[in-house]
Short mmCIF file of C-alpha atoms in Angstrom, two decimals:
data_model
loop_
_atom_site.label_atom_id
_atom_site.label_comp_id
_atom_site.label_asym_id
_atom_site.label_seq_id
_atom_site.Cartn_x
_atom_site.Cartn_y
_atom_site.Cartn_z
CA MET A 1 -0.04 -0.05 0.12
CA LYS A 2 3.07 2.12 1.02
CA ASN A 3 4.49 1.60 -2.39
CA ILE A 4 1.08 2.38 -4.72
CA THR A 5 1.23 5.59 -2.58
CA PHE A 6 4.61 6.58 -3.20
CA LEU A 7 4.25 5.98 -6.96
CA LEU A 8 0.77 8.02 -6.74
CA GLY A 9 2.66 10.53 -5.23
CA VAL A 10 5.54 10.53 -8.08
CA MET A 11 3.24 10.48 -10.52
CA LEU A 12 1.41 13.75 -9.54
CA CYS A 13 4.33 15.33 -8.72
CA GLY A 14 5.54 14.66 -12.48
CA ILE A 15 1.99 15.47 -13.33
CA ILE A 16 2.22 18.97 -11.55
CA THR A 17 5.91 19.63 -13.26
CA LEU A 18 4.61 18.95 -16.36
CA GLN A 19 1.82 20.97 -16.05
CA ALA A 20 4.44 24.35 -14.56
CA GLN A 21 6.20 23.54 -17.24
CA LYS A 22 3.41 23.32 -19.37
CA ASN A 23 2.70 27.34 -18.20
CA THR A 24 5.76 28.83 -18.44
CA GLN A 25 6.95 27.80 -21.65
CA GLU A 26 6.89 30.94 -23.89
CA ALA A 27 4.53 32.21 -26.37
CA PRO A 28 5.94 31.62 -30.15
CA PHE A 29 5.36 34.61 -30.90
CA ALA A 30 5.83 38.90 -29.25
CA LYS A 31 2.88 40.68 -28.47
CA PRO A 32 3.84 44.55 -27.97
CA LYS A 33 2.34 46.52 -26.89
CA LEU A 34 2.50 48.78 -29.93
CA VAL A 35 3.95 48.88 -33.71
CA VAL A 36 5.22 51.59 -35.04
CA GLY A 37 5.74 51.21 -39.25
CA ILE A 38 7.95 54.49 -40.40
CA VAL A 39 8.67 54.52 -44.04
CA VAL A 40 10.64 57.18 -45.39
CA ASP A 41 9.36 58.56 -48.62
CA GLN A 42 12.81 58.46 -51.24
CA MET A 43 15.72 56.80 -48.68
CA ARG A 44 18.13 55.50 -50.82
CA TYR A 45 20.08 52.97 -48.59
CA ASP A 46 23.20 54.96 -48.50
CA TYR A 47 22.10 57.56 -46.99
CA LEU A 48 22.34 55.67 -43.86
CA THR A 49 26.79 55.34 -44.09
CA ARG A 50 27.09 58.40 -46.31
CA TYR A 51 25.69 60.75 -43.09
CA TRP A 52 26.60 58.46 -40.60
CA ASP A 53 29.33 60.61 -38.83
CA LYS A 54 27.60 63.39 -38.04
CA TYR A 55 24.35 60.90 -37.08
CA GLY A 56 23.50 61.34 -33.30
CA ASP A 57 23.22 58.47 -31.05
CA ASP A 58 19.57 58.45 -30.31
CA GLY A 59 18.01 57.42 -34.15
CA PHE A 60 19.32 55.70 -37.05
CA LYS A 61 22.19 54.58 -34.56
CA ARG A 62 19.57 53.43 -31.65
CA MET A 63 17.82 51.74 -34.55
CA ILE A 64 21.10 50.10 -35.89
CA SER A 65 22.92 49.22 -32.45
CA GLU A 66 19.81 48.33 -30.55
CA GLY A 67 18.09 46.43 -34.07
CA PHE A 68 18.48 44.21 -36.32
CA ASN A 69 19.89 46.23 -40.68
CA CYS A 70 19.10 44.43 -43.53
CA ARG A 71 22.01 46.06 -45.16
CA ASN A 72 20.75 44.28 -48.29
CA ASN A 73 17.48 45.19 -48.70
CA HIS A 74 15.52 46.10 -52.51
CA PHE A 75 12.96 45.90 -54.11
CA ASN A 76 11.83 43.44 -56.46
CA TYR A 77 9.50 44.70 -59.30
CA VAL A 78 9.03 48.04 -61.14
CA PRO A 79 7.77 51.33 -61.04
CA THR A 80 9.52 51.78 -57.79
CA LYS A 81 6.74 54.76 -57.44
CA THR A 82 5.50 55.98 -53.92
CA ALA A 83 2.14 54.17 -53.88
CA ALA A 84 3.22 50.61 -55.09
CA GLY A 85 6.06 51.23 -52.62
CA HIS A 86 3.87 51.79 -49.97
CA ALA A 87 1.27 49.26 -50.88
CA THR A 88 3.52 46.63 -50.82
CA VAL A 89 5.51 47.36 -47.66
CA TYR A 90 1.89 46.50 -46.01
CA THR A 91 0.93 43.94 -47.75
CA GLY A 92 4.09 42.30 -48.20
CA ALA A 93 3.23 41.89 -52.35
CA THR A 94 4.08 43.33 -55.21
CA PRO A 95 1.62 45.52 -57.81
CA LYS A 96 0.97 42.07 -59.99
CA VAL A 97 -0.95 40.99 -56.78
CA HIS A 98 -2.01 44.21 -54.78
CA GLY A 99 -2.68 46.15 -58.48
CA ILE A 100 -1.39 49.50 -57.19
CA ILE A 101 0.67 49.92 -60.06
CA GLY A 102 1.49 53.81 -60.23
CA ASN A 103 0.32 57.24 -58.35
CA ASP A 104 -1.34 57.04 -61.13
CA TRP A 105 -2.15 54.83 -63.33
CA TYR A 106 -4.35 54.45 -67.01
CA ASP A 107 -6.95 52.98 -66.47
CA LYS A 108 -8.59 50.75 -69.15
CA VAL A 109 -12.65 50.53 -68.11
CA GLU A 110 -12.86 54.19 -66.90
CA ASP A 111 -10.75 55.42 -70.18
CA ARG A 112 -9.06 58.20 -67.95
CA MET A 113 -6.35 58.87 -65.55
CA VAL A 114 -6.94 57.72 -62.25
CA TYR A 115 -5.43 58.72 -59.17
CA CYS A 116 -4.27 55.65 -56.59
CA THR A 117 -6.78 56.26 -53.34
CA GLU A 118 -8.67 59.28 -55.02
CA ASP A 119 -12.62 57.66 -54.10
CA ALA A 120 -15.93 60.16 -55.35
CA THR A 121 -17.86 58.28 -52.75
CA VAL A 122 -16.38 59.83 -49.99
CA GLU A 123 -16.39 63.25 -47.94
CA SER A 124 -13.73 65.72 -46.60
CA LEU A 125 -12.94 66.04 -43.27
CA GLY A 126 -11.05 69.23 -41.70
CA THR A 127 -11.61 70.77 -45.37
CA ASP A 128 -14.18 72.01 -47.08
CA THR A 129 -11.52 71.01 -50.26
CA ASP A 130 -11.51 67.71 -52.15
CA ALA A 131 -8.31 66.79 -50.44
CA GLY A 132 -10.38 64.08 -48.32
CA LYS A 133 -12.47 62.59 -50.85
CA MET A 134 -9.52 59.98 -50.68
CA SER A 135 -9.84 56.11 -49.52
CA PRO A 136 -7.61 52.67 -49.95
CA ARG A 137 -10.47 50.92 -51.85
CA ARG A 138 -8.37 50.99 -55.26
CA MET A 139 -5.69 48.20 -53.08
CA ILE A 140 -7.14 44.60 -54.34
CA ALA A 141 -5.02 43.07 -51.22
CA SER A 142 -5.02 42.89 -47.19
CA THR A 143 -2.29 44.65 -44.89
CA VAL A 144 -0.85 43.17 -42.38
CA THR A 145 -2.90 46.39 -40.72
CA ASP A 146 -5.42 44.80 -41.48
CA GLN A 147 -4.56 40.86 -40.71
CA LEU A 148 -3.77 42.30 -36.97
CA LYS A 149 -7.51 44.41 -36.90
CA LEU A 150 -8.78 40.88 -37.64
CA ALA A 151 -7.09 39.13 -35.19
CA THR A 152 -7.98 41.35 -32.08
CA VAL A 153 -11.40 41.42 -33.46
CA SER A 154 -11.24 45.01 -34.38
CA LYS A 155 -9.93 45.88 -30.75
CA GLY A 156 -6.01 46.81 -32.30
CA LYS A 157 -6.28 50.49 -33.00
CA VAL A 158 -4.76 51.02 -36.65
CA ILE A 159 -3.66 54.69 -37.31
CA GLY A 160 -1.62 56.02 -40.88
CA ILE A 161 -0.56 59.42 -40.86
CA SER A 162 1.60 61.16 -43.38
CA ILE A 163 1.96 64.08 -45.54
CA LYS A 164 1.19 62.58 -48.10
CA ASP A 165 -3.07 60.95 -48.52
CA ARG A 166 -1.38 57.78 -49.91
CA GLY A 167 1.47 57.88 -47.64
CA ALA A 168 -1.00 57.79 -45.19
CA ILE A 169 -4.26 55.51 -46.26
CA LEU A 170 -2.35 52.49 -47.75
CA PRO A 171 -0.71 51.58 -45.08
CA ALA A 172 -3.67 52.28 -42.71
CA GLY A 173 -5.66 49.85 -44.95
CA HIS A 174 -8.93 49.47 -45.42
CA ALA A 175 -10.09 48.42 -41.85
CA ALA A 176 -7.99 50.87 -40.12
CA ASP A 177 -9.69 53.29 -37.26
CA ALA A 178 -8.10 56.82 -39.27
CA ALA A 179 -5.47 58.14 -41.68
CA TYR A 180 -4.48 61.24 -41.48
CA TRP A 181 -2.59 63.41 -44.20
CA PHE A 182 -1.73 67.23 -44.25
CA HIS A 183 -3.71 69.56 -46.20
CA GLY A 184 -1.17 73.06 -47.25
CA LYS A 185 -2.66 75.97 -48.66
CA ASP A 186 -3.78 78.56 -46.32
CA GLU A 187 -5.35 75.80 -43.70
CA GLY A 188 -2.34 73.51 -42.87
CA HIS A 189 -4.72 71.60 -41.14
CA TRP A 190 -4.55 67.65 -40.48
CA ILE A 191 -7.63 66.57 -42.81
CA SER A 192 -9.51 62.38 -43.46
CA SER A 193 -11.54 61.15 -44.99
CA THR A 194 -15.85 59.91 -44.45
CA PHE A 195 -14.88 56.45 -45.07
CA TYR A 196 -13.07 56.25 -41.64
CA MET A 197 -15.04 57.84 -39.49
CA ASP A 198 -17.66 60.98 -39.37
CA GLU A 199 -15.95 63.14 -37.65
CA LEU A 200 -12.51 64.03 -36.55
CA PRO A 201 -11.32 63.46 -33.58
CA LYS A 202 -11.33 66.46 -30.28
CA TRP A 203 -7.81 65.54 -30.31
CA VAL A 204 -7.04 66.22 -33.52
CA THR A 205 -9.10 69.08 -34.19
CA LYS A 206 -6.81 70.58 -31.32
CA PHE A 207 -3.94 70.17 -32.87
CA ASN A 208 -5.18 72.11 -36.19
CA LYS A 209 -6.79 74.88 -33.84
CA SER A 210 -3.49 75.90 -31.70
CA ASP A 211 -1.24 76.46 -35.57
CA ALA A 212 1.11 73.26 -34.62
CA ALA A 213 1.89 73.86 -38.26
CA GLU A 214 2.99 77.31 -38.25
CA LYS A 215 5.92 77.61 -35.74
CA TYR A 216 7.26 76.23 -38.94
CA LYS A 217 7.01 79.84 -41.04
CA LYS A 218 10.35 80.24 -40.20
CA VAL A 219 14.04 80.33 -42.32
CA TRP A 220 15.34 77.36 -43.13
CA ASN A 221 19.00 76.88 -43.02
CA THR A 222 21.72 74.46 -41.84
CA LEU A 223 21.64 72.92 -39.34
CA TYR A 224 25.78 72.63 -38.64
CA ASP A 225 27.77 75.32 -40.26
CA ILE A 226 27.54 74.43 -44.26
CA ASP A 227 31.18 74.19 -44.17
CA ASP A 228 30.64 71.02 -42.66
CA TYR A 229 28.45 69.46 -45.14
CA THR A 230 31.19 67.60 -47.11
CA GLU A 231 29.13 64.66 -48.01
CA SER A 232 27.03 67.31 -50.66
CA ILE A 233 28.50 69.08 -53.24
CA ALA A 234 28.88 73.00 -53.75
CA ASP A 235 25.15 74.28 -52.39
CA GLU A 236 25.31 75.89 -55.95
CA ASN A 237 25.21 74.49 -58.71
CA ASN A 238 23.47 73.74 -61.82
CA PHE A 239 21.68 70.67 -61.05
CA GLU A 240 19.34 71.81 -58.37
CA GLY A 241 16.02 73.63 -58.72
CA ALA A 242 14.73 76.41 -56.77
CA PHE A 243 11.43 78.05 -55.40
CA GLU A 244 9.78 79.95 -56.25
CA GLY A 245 10.98 83.91 -56.24
CA GLU A 246 14.09 82.44 -54.70
CA LYS A 247 17.37 83.73 -57.62
CA ALA A 248 19.34 80.13 -57.02
CA ALA A 249 18.38 77.12 -55.11
CA VAL A 250 21.51 77.76 -51.78
CA PHE A 251 20.66 78.47 -47.65
CA PRO A 252 19.34 79.91 -46.47
CA HIS A 253 15.13 79.44 -47.76
CA ASP A 254 13.45 82.12 -46.07
CA LEU A 255 9.81 80.15 -46.25
CA PRO A 256 8.37 83.59 -45.15
CA LYS A 257 9.08 85.44 -47.72
CA LEU A 258 8.35 82.89 -50.10
CA TRP A 259 5.34 81.31 -48.40
CA ASP A 260 2.45 83.11 -50.97
CA ASP A 261 4.41 82.00 -54.08
CA ASN A 262 4.77 78.25 -53.04
CA GLY A 263 1.21 77.03 -52.29
CA GLY A 264 1.81 79.10 -48.30
CA PHE A 265 1.24 75.75 -46.27
CA ASP A 266 2.55 73.78 -48.97
CA ILE A 267 6.03 74.47 -48.25
CA LEU A 268 6.58 72.96 -45.46
CA LYS A 269 6.45 69.74 -47.38
CA GLY A 270 9.26 70.48 -49.49
CA VAL A 271 11.59 71.37 -46.29
CA ALA A 272 13.02 69.41 -43.66
CA TYR A 273 10.35 71.11 -41.35
CA GLY A 274 8.26 68.97 -42.80
CA ASN A 275 9.41 65.84 -40.69
CA SER A 276 9.57 67.52 -37.73
CA LEU A 277 5.40 68.56 -38.18
CA THR A 278 4.86 64.45 -38.99
CA VAL A 279 5.84 63.40 -35.76
CA ASP A 280 4.26 66.17 -33.60
CA PHE A 281 1.39 65.14 -34.98
CA ALA A 282 2.36 61.42 -34.82
CA GLU A 283 3.53 61.83 -30.64
CA ALA A 284 0.01 64.02 -30.19
CA ALA A 285 -2.15 60.29 -32.28
CA VAL A 286 -0.03 58.46 -29.12
CA ALA A 287 -1.09 60.53 -26.91
CA GLY A 288 -5.13 61.14 -27.90
CA GLU A 289 -5.82 57.53 -28.99
CA ASP A 290 -3.69 56.26 -25.86
CA LEU A 291 -2.34 54.18 -28.46
CA GLY A 292 0.01 50.76 -26.84
CA LYS A 293 -1.43 51.61 -23.27
CA ASP A 294 -2.87 47.98 -22.63
CA ASN A 295 -2.11 44.62 -24.16
CA ILE A 296 -3.91 44.39 -26.87
CA THR A 297 -1.42 45.57 -29.65
CA ASP A 298 -1.95 48.71 -31.48
CA PHE A 299 -0.37 49.87 -34.77
CA LEU A 300 0.99 53.78 -35.95
CA ALA A 301 1.96 53.68 -39.94
CA VAL A 302 3.93 56.68 -40.01
CA SER A 303 5.12 57.78 -43.58
CA PHE A 304 8.28 60.57 -44.11
CA SER A 305 7.10 62.58 -47.13
CA SER A 306 8.90 65.48 -46.98
CA PRO A 307 12.73 64.36 -48.50
CA ASP A 308 11.06 63.06 -51.20
CA TYR A 309 9.48 66.29 -52.47
CA VAL A 310 13.30 67.65 -51.10
CA GLY A 311 14.98 65.14 -53.43
CA HIS A 312 12.62 65.58 -56.42
CA ARG A 313 13.88 69.40 -56.06
CA TYR A 314 17.52 69.08 -54.86
CA GLY A 315 18.61 66.19 -56.01
CA VAL A 316 20.71 63.45 -54.17
CA SER A 317 24.11 65.13 -53.41
CA ALA A 318 22.22 68.82 -52.81
CA VAL A 319 23.09 69.96 -49.48
CA GLU A 320 19.72 70.26 -49.04
CA THR A 321 19.38 66.71 -48.74
CA GLU A 322 22.17 66.02 -46.68
CA ASP A 323 20.34 68.53 -44.20
CA THR A 324 16.84 67.04 -44.40
CA TYR A 325 18.44 63.68 -43.39
CA LEU A 326 20.28 65.64 -40.66
CA ARG A 327 17.03 66.81 -39.06
CA LEU A 328 15.07 63.53 -39.60
CA ASP A 329 17.28 61.71 -37.04
CA LYS A 330 17.17 64.35 -34.30
CA ASP A 331 13.16 64.28 -34.79
CA LEU A 332 13.34 60.32 -34.90
CA GLY A 333 15.31 60.21 -32.13
CA ARG A 334 13.17 62.63 -30.56
CA PHE A 335 10.25 60.25 -31.57
CA LEU A 336 12.16 57.10 -30.04
CA SER A 337 12.53 59.09 -26.95
CA PHE A 338 9.44 59.92 -26.62
CA LEU A 339 7.44 56.10 -27.06
CA ASP A 340 10.34 54.96 -24.55
CA GLN A 341 8.09 57.61 -22.16
CA LYS A 342 4.65 56.88 -23.16
CA VAL A 343 4.88 53.20 -24.28
CA GLY A 344 7.31 51.63 -22.16
CA LYS A 345 11.37 50.94 -23.35
CA GLY A 346 10.99 47.41 -24.56
CA GLU A 347 7.67 47.90 -25.30
CA TYR A 348 7.45 48.33 -28.72
CA THR A 349 9.00 47.76 -32.01
CA VAL A 350 9.73 50.21 -34.86
CA PHE A 351 10.57 49.26 -38.41
CA LEU A 352 11.68 51.85 -40.93
CA THR A 353 12.09 51.30 -44.78
CA ALA A 354 11.67 52.87 -47.44
CA ASP A 355 8.91 53.36 -50.42
CA HIS A 356 12.07 53.73 -52.84
CA GLY A 357 14.95 54.92 -54.07
CA ALA A 358 16.64 57.75 -56.30
CA VAL A 359 18.53 58.86 -59.08
CA GLU A 360 21.61 61.21 -59.25
CA VAL A 361 20.24 63.88 -60.73
CA PRO A 362 21.62 63.19 -64.85
CA SER A 363 22.91 66.37 -66.08
CA TYR A 364 25.61 65.73 -62.83
CA LEU A 365 26.39 62.25 -63.82
CA GLU A 366 26.61 63.95 -67.51
CA SER A 367 28.90 66.67 -65.83
CA LEU A 368 31.17 63.59 -64.66
CA ASN A 369 31.21 62.04 -67.71
CA MET A 370 28.76 59.03 -66.53
CA PRO A 371 25.73 57.74 -68.64
CA GLY A 372 22.74 59.65 -67.73
CA GLY A 373 20.38 61.43 -68.86
CA ASN A 374 16.88 62.79 -69.99
CA PHE A 375 14.45 61.00 -72.24
CA SER A 376 10.83 62.50 -74.27
CA THR A 377 8.51 60.32 -73.75
CA LYS A 378 6.17 62.53 -75.90
CA GLU A 379 9.11 61.72 -79.45
CA LEU A 380 8.73 58.01 -78.63
CA HIS A 381 4.53 57.96 -79.05
CA ASP A 382 5.09 60.95 -81.69
CA GLN A 383 8.11 57.96 -83.18
CA LEU A 384 6.45 55.77 -82.83
CA ASN A 385 2.96 56.52 -84.51
CA THR A 386 5.18 57.43 -87.69
CA PHE A 387 6.04 53.81 -87.37
CA LEU A 388 2.47 51.92 -86.53
CA THR A 389 0.83 54.14 -89.24
CA GLU A 390 3.31 52.49 -91.76
CA LYS A 391 2.52 49.46 -90.47
CA PHE A 392 -0.98 49.65 -89.95
CA GLY A 393 -2.48 52.09 -90.93
CA SER A 394 -3.07 54.74 -88.06
CA ASP A 395 -1.70 56.65 -85.66
CA LYS A 396 -4.68 56.25 -83.20
CA LEU A 397 -3.32 52.81 -81.79
CA VAL A 398 -1.92 53.92 -78.95
CA LYS A 399 -4.44 54.78 -76.49
CA ASN A 400 -1.82 56.25 -73.63
CA ILE A 401 1.71 56.03 -72.53
CA SER A 402 2.89 56.31 -68.88
CA ASN A 403 4.78 54.64 -66.11
CA GLU A 404 6.62 53.62 -68.84
CA GLN A 405 3.69 51.06 -70.22
CA ILE A 406 2.57 51.32 -73.68
CA PHE A 407 -1.67 50.92 -73.57
CA LEU A 408 -3.26 49.65 -76.88
CA ASP A 409 -6.67 51.25 -78.48
CA GLN A 410 -8.41 47.39 -77.92
CA ALA A 411 -11.53 48.64 -79.45
CA LEU A 412 -10.11 49.39 -82.44
CA LEU A 413 -8.32 46.84 -82.73
CA LYS A 414 -11.03 44.52 -82.80
CA LYS A 415 -13.06 47.14 -85.24
CA ILE A 416 -10.00 47.06 -87.43
CA ASN A 417 -9.63 43.23 -87.23
CA ILE A 418 -5.46 43.39 -86.04
CA ALA A 419 -4.25 40.84 -82.73
CA SER A 420 -3.29 42.57 -80.00
CA GLU A 421 -0.84 40.71 -79.96
CA ASP A 422 0.47 41.35 -83.60
CA VAL A 423 0.66 44.85 -82.90
CA GLU A 424 2.14 44.30 -78.74
CA THR A 425 4.94 42.32 -80.79
CA ALA A 426 5.62 45.04 -83.60
CA ILE A 427 6.06 47.68 -81.00
CA VAL A 428 8.85 45.79 -79.03
CA ASN A 429 10.82 44.90 -82.41
CA GLU A 430 10.19 48.76 -82.98
CA ILE A 431 10.90 50.39 -80.48
CA LYS A 432 14.26 47.92 -78.88
CA ASN A 433 15.71 49.80 -81.91
CA TYR A 434 14.46 53.63 -79.86
CA LYS A 435 17.54 55.88 -78.36
CA ASN A 436 18.20 54.80 -74.72
CA VAL A 437 15.12 52.32 -74.38
CA ALA A 438 17.08 49.30 -72.86
CA GLU A 439 14.75 46.57 -73.39
CA ALA A 440 11.01 46.03 -74.01
CA TYR A 441 8.14 42.93 -73.50
CA THR A 442 5.05 42.55 -74.27
CA GLY A 443 2.50 42.16 -72.11
CA THR A 444 1.27 38.65 -73.63
CA ALA A 445 5.07 37.85 -72.09
CA MET A 446 4.14 39.11 -69.28
CA ARG A 447 1.09 36.60 -68.78
CA ASN A 448 1.95 33.99 -70.61
CA GLY A 449 6.11 33.63 -69.50
CA GLU A 450 7.75 33.48 -65.99
CA PHE A 451 10.23 35.40 -65.48
CA VAL A 452 13.02 34.34 -62.29
CA HIS A 453 15.76 36.77 -62.31
CA GLY A 454 16.65 40.31 -63.07
CA VAL A 455 14.94 43.52 -64.27
CA THR A 456 12.25 41.18 -66.11
CA HIS A 457 11.87 39.33 -63.57
CA ASN A 458 11.09 42.78 -61.61
CA LEU A 459 8.50 44.07 -64.79
CA GLN A 460 5.93 40.99 -64.46
CA MET A 461 6.31 41.47 -60.40
CA GLY A 462 4.77 44.92 -60.86
CA TYR A 463 2.52 43.47 -64.03
CA ASN A 464 -1.31 43.34 -63.42
CA PHE A 465 -3.24 41.63 -65.56
CA LYS A 466 -6.14 44.12 -65.28
CA ARG A 467 -4.73 46.99 -65.20
CA SER A 468 -0.68 47.16 -66.76
CA GLY A 469 -0.24 48.46 -70.53
CA ASP A 470 -0.06 46.20 -73.56
CA VAL A 471 3.95 46.86 -73.87
CA LEU A 472 5.89 47.41 -71.13
CA TYR A 473 9.71 48.90 -71.73
CA ILE A 474 13.19 50.23 -69.77
CA LEU A 475 14.91 52.95 -70.41
CA ASP A 476 19.20 52.76 -69.76
CA PRO A 477 20.13 53.53 -66.42
CA SER A 478 20.05 56.80 -65.11
CA TYR A 479 17.97 58.05 -68.23
CA ILE A 480 14.68 60.03 -66.40
CA PRO A 481 10.97 60.65 -68.36
CA SER A 482 12.00 64.26 -68.01
CA SER A 483 13.50 66.98 -69.12
CA SER A 484 13.94 68.72 -66.15
CA LYS A 485 17.89 69.52 -65.52
CA THR A 486 17.52 69.33 -61.88
CA GLY A 487 16.00 67.12 -58.98
CA THR A 488 15.94 63.66 -58.53
CA THR A 489 13.06 60.81 -59.60
CA HIS A 490 12.93 56.95 -59.37
CA GLY A 491 10.44 54.52 -60.54
CA SER A 492 13.13 51.43 -62.52
CA GLY A 493 14.17 48.28 -60.90
CA TYR A 494 17.87 49.45 -60.68
CA ALA A 495 19.82 49.78 -57.81
CA TYR A 496 19.86 52.63 -57.42
CA ASP A 497 15.58 53.31 -56.72
CA THR A 498 14.97 49.46 -55.25
CA HIS A 499 18.36 49.58 -52.71
CA SER A 500 16.79 50.58 -50.01
CA PRO A 501 17.42 50.27 -46.38
CA LEU A 502 15.78 48.03 -43.49
CA LEU A 503 15.77 48.23 -39.96
CA PHE A 504 13.53 46.52 -37.53
CA PHE A 505 14.05 47.41 -33.58
CA GLY A 506 12.23 47.13 -30.28
CA LYS A 507 10.44 43.75 -28.37
CA GLY A 508 10.87 40.55 -30.39
CA ILE A 509 13.54 41.88 -31.86
CA LYS A 510 17.45 40.33 -32.54
CA GLN A 511 20.60 42.82 -32.59
CA GLY A 512 22.67 42.01 -36.23
CA GLU A 513 22.14 42.35 -39.61
CA THR A 514 22.37 40.22 -42.46
CA LEU A 515 24.09 40.58 -45.81
CA LYS A 516 21.56 37.94 -47.36
CA ARG A 517 19.36 39.82 -50.09
CA THR A 518 15.90 40.57 -48.72
CA GLU A 519 12.97 42.33 -50.46
CA ILE A 520 10.27 44.77 -49.35
CA PRO A 521 7.23 41.91 -49.48
CA ASP A 522 9.23 40.21 -46.70
CA ILE A 523 8.50 43.08 -44.79
CA ALA A 524 4.57 42.94 -43.63
CA ASN A 525 4.69 39.32 -43.09
CA THR A 526 7.80 39.26 -41.01
CA ILE A 527 5.83 41.43 -38.66
CA CYS A 528 3.17 38.63 -39.15
CA ALA A 529 5.10 36.19 -37.79
CA LEU A 530 6.30 37.94 -35.39
CA LEU A 531 3.15 39.59 -33.84
CA GLY A 532 1.86 35.35 -34.48
CA ILE A 533 -1.14 36.78 -36.87
CA ALA A 534 -2.04 35.73 -39.92
CA TYR A 535 -0.32 36.71 -42.95
CA PRO A 536 -1.86 39.60 -45.43
CA ASP A 537 -4.32 37.27 -47.87
CA GLY A 538 -2.42 38.34 -51.32
CA LYS A 539 1.74 37.27 -49.63
CA THR A 540 4.73 37.07 -51.41
CA GLY A 541 6.91 37.53 -49.36
CA GLU A 542 8.96 35.48 -46.42
CA PRO A 543 9.98 36.02 -42.66
CA ILE A 544 12.66 36.95 -42.49
CA SER A 545 13.58 34.42 -39.65
CA GLU A 546 17.27 36.14 -38.21
CA VAL A 547 14.96 39.56 -37.83
CA ILE A 548 13.07 37.53 -34.81
CA GLU A 549 14.36 36.63 -31.10
#
């Protein structure tokens, strides 16, 4: 009897021990109180290394020293445009799946150019203009933010913030609590649309009434002595565009004096202060919405749009660009310190990336005897029409050329009994001989073939069955479809447009780095894996296993 009692006691102790081990076993996911997604518009990877010695310890350097740095991170599709980039970061898929093939594109059904977030069915909030008539309805895949709403049965809050409407709306997703963007002109307010709510929350109205944007109506001068900006070319050069009313694109930029000629508050979008204003509003959102206050994960998507405006005006190697990133580094450090206090150090997770890179100003490259230049889409169109008239007897076959894609008039082709594939093939064989056209492919090839490497693969990952053109072409490296000799742009599949930063930081993130190639669609899937929630429905990327603890 004693032996039986002893054995029962041993078994009971074993059961209790196993149960205790079971109860203390670590969950295979992390539950940060807040996830913050940061997209820096037009940030090339080398902006991290180029200005490294001038960055402080609290911004980019803190994220890298305490977090994980993916040093060989790339976009894997064309075209590399703002809207497509934001959609890809958050859907974990490429334009082939999510449908955002550019900032705007030719819609074959509506027979017009459409904007990525335009929505005539909703109304503006915070302005009497149409600037708020926006929504994510043209994005046809779910986002990581949508998946968080589903996983928490909408208890987790999701907020999107950006100077640009598309930079706030697409990351926030379809099920978001709100997306807010900046409306300049003579208002200087953060606005939204009735897609999300019936009226602006009190904290937003209070922020707008505080004239928070007004304090940035001041001179923009360099943060440090201009002679210390040794990572940039001379401030006065021939490769930068000036504001209306300026004699030259040089520091200091007197914003009060330039105000009226440059759209009032709109001028803040195109200077470094736009990033500071974005952080101000993001902090107000964290406080106003009580983000990260409980154990249900919230999500704040923040896009810094001003670097893109600065880059388009001044270029990659401008003093203005360097100053913008040095100031952004300080703003980032300020925001991380704020999150430490409001949410708790180690209680939140952050990722930082970009929506695309940028090419050096082609005229600057030309001055160094390097390849690069301008390309005229109008000349291509005119030359192509001449060819099509000779070949098929009509100069009306091309309906639209945009985003380096050619759209044919399918109704006309059917009427005159010409097969689209025959015209597509003829165009490819024709324009491959045009100066500075590197490659061209038919839409038929994009639909029926499978390309696994190089720029052709990137084209296919950006090709959407219903929305993309009938012929796609690629320009030579560092050639841009513009006549402008100043400022930079983006959109290609070349490394200067695809190589972007990717930093992870905070709860559940390892400390380290990798030179293994990672891709933009991996980001959303990594965050989903971290949180233990379902992947976005169009997922094409994979989680980056090295990042997660």
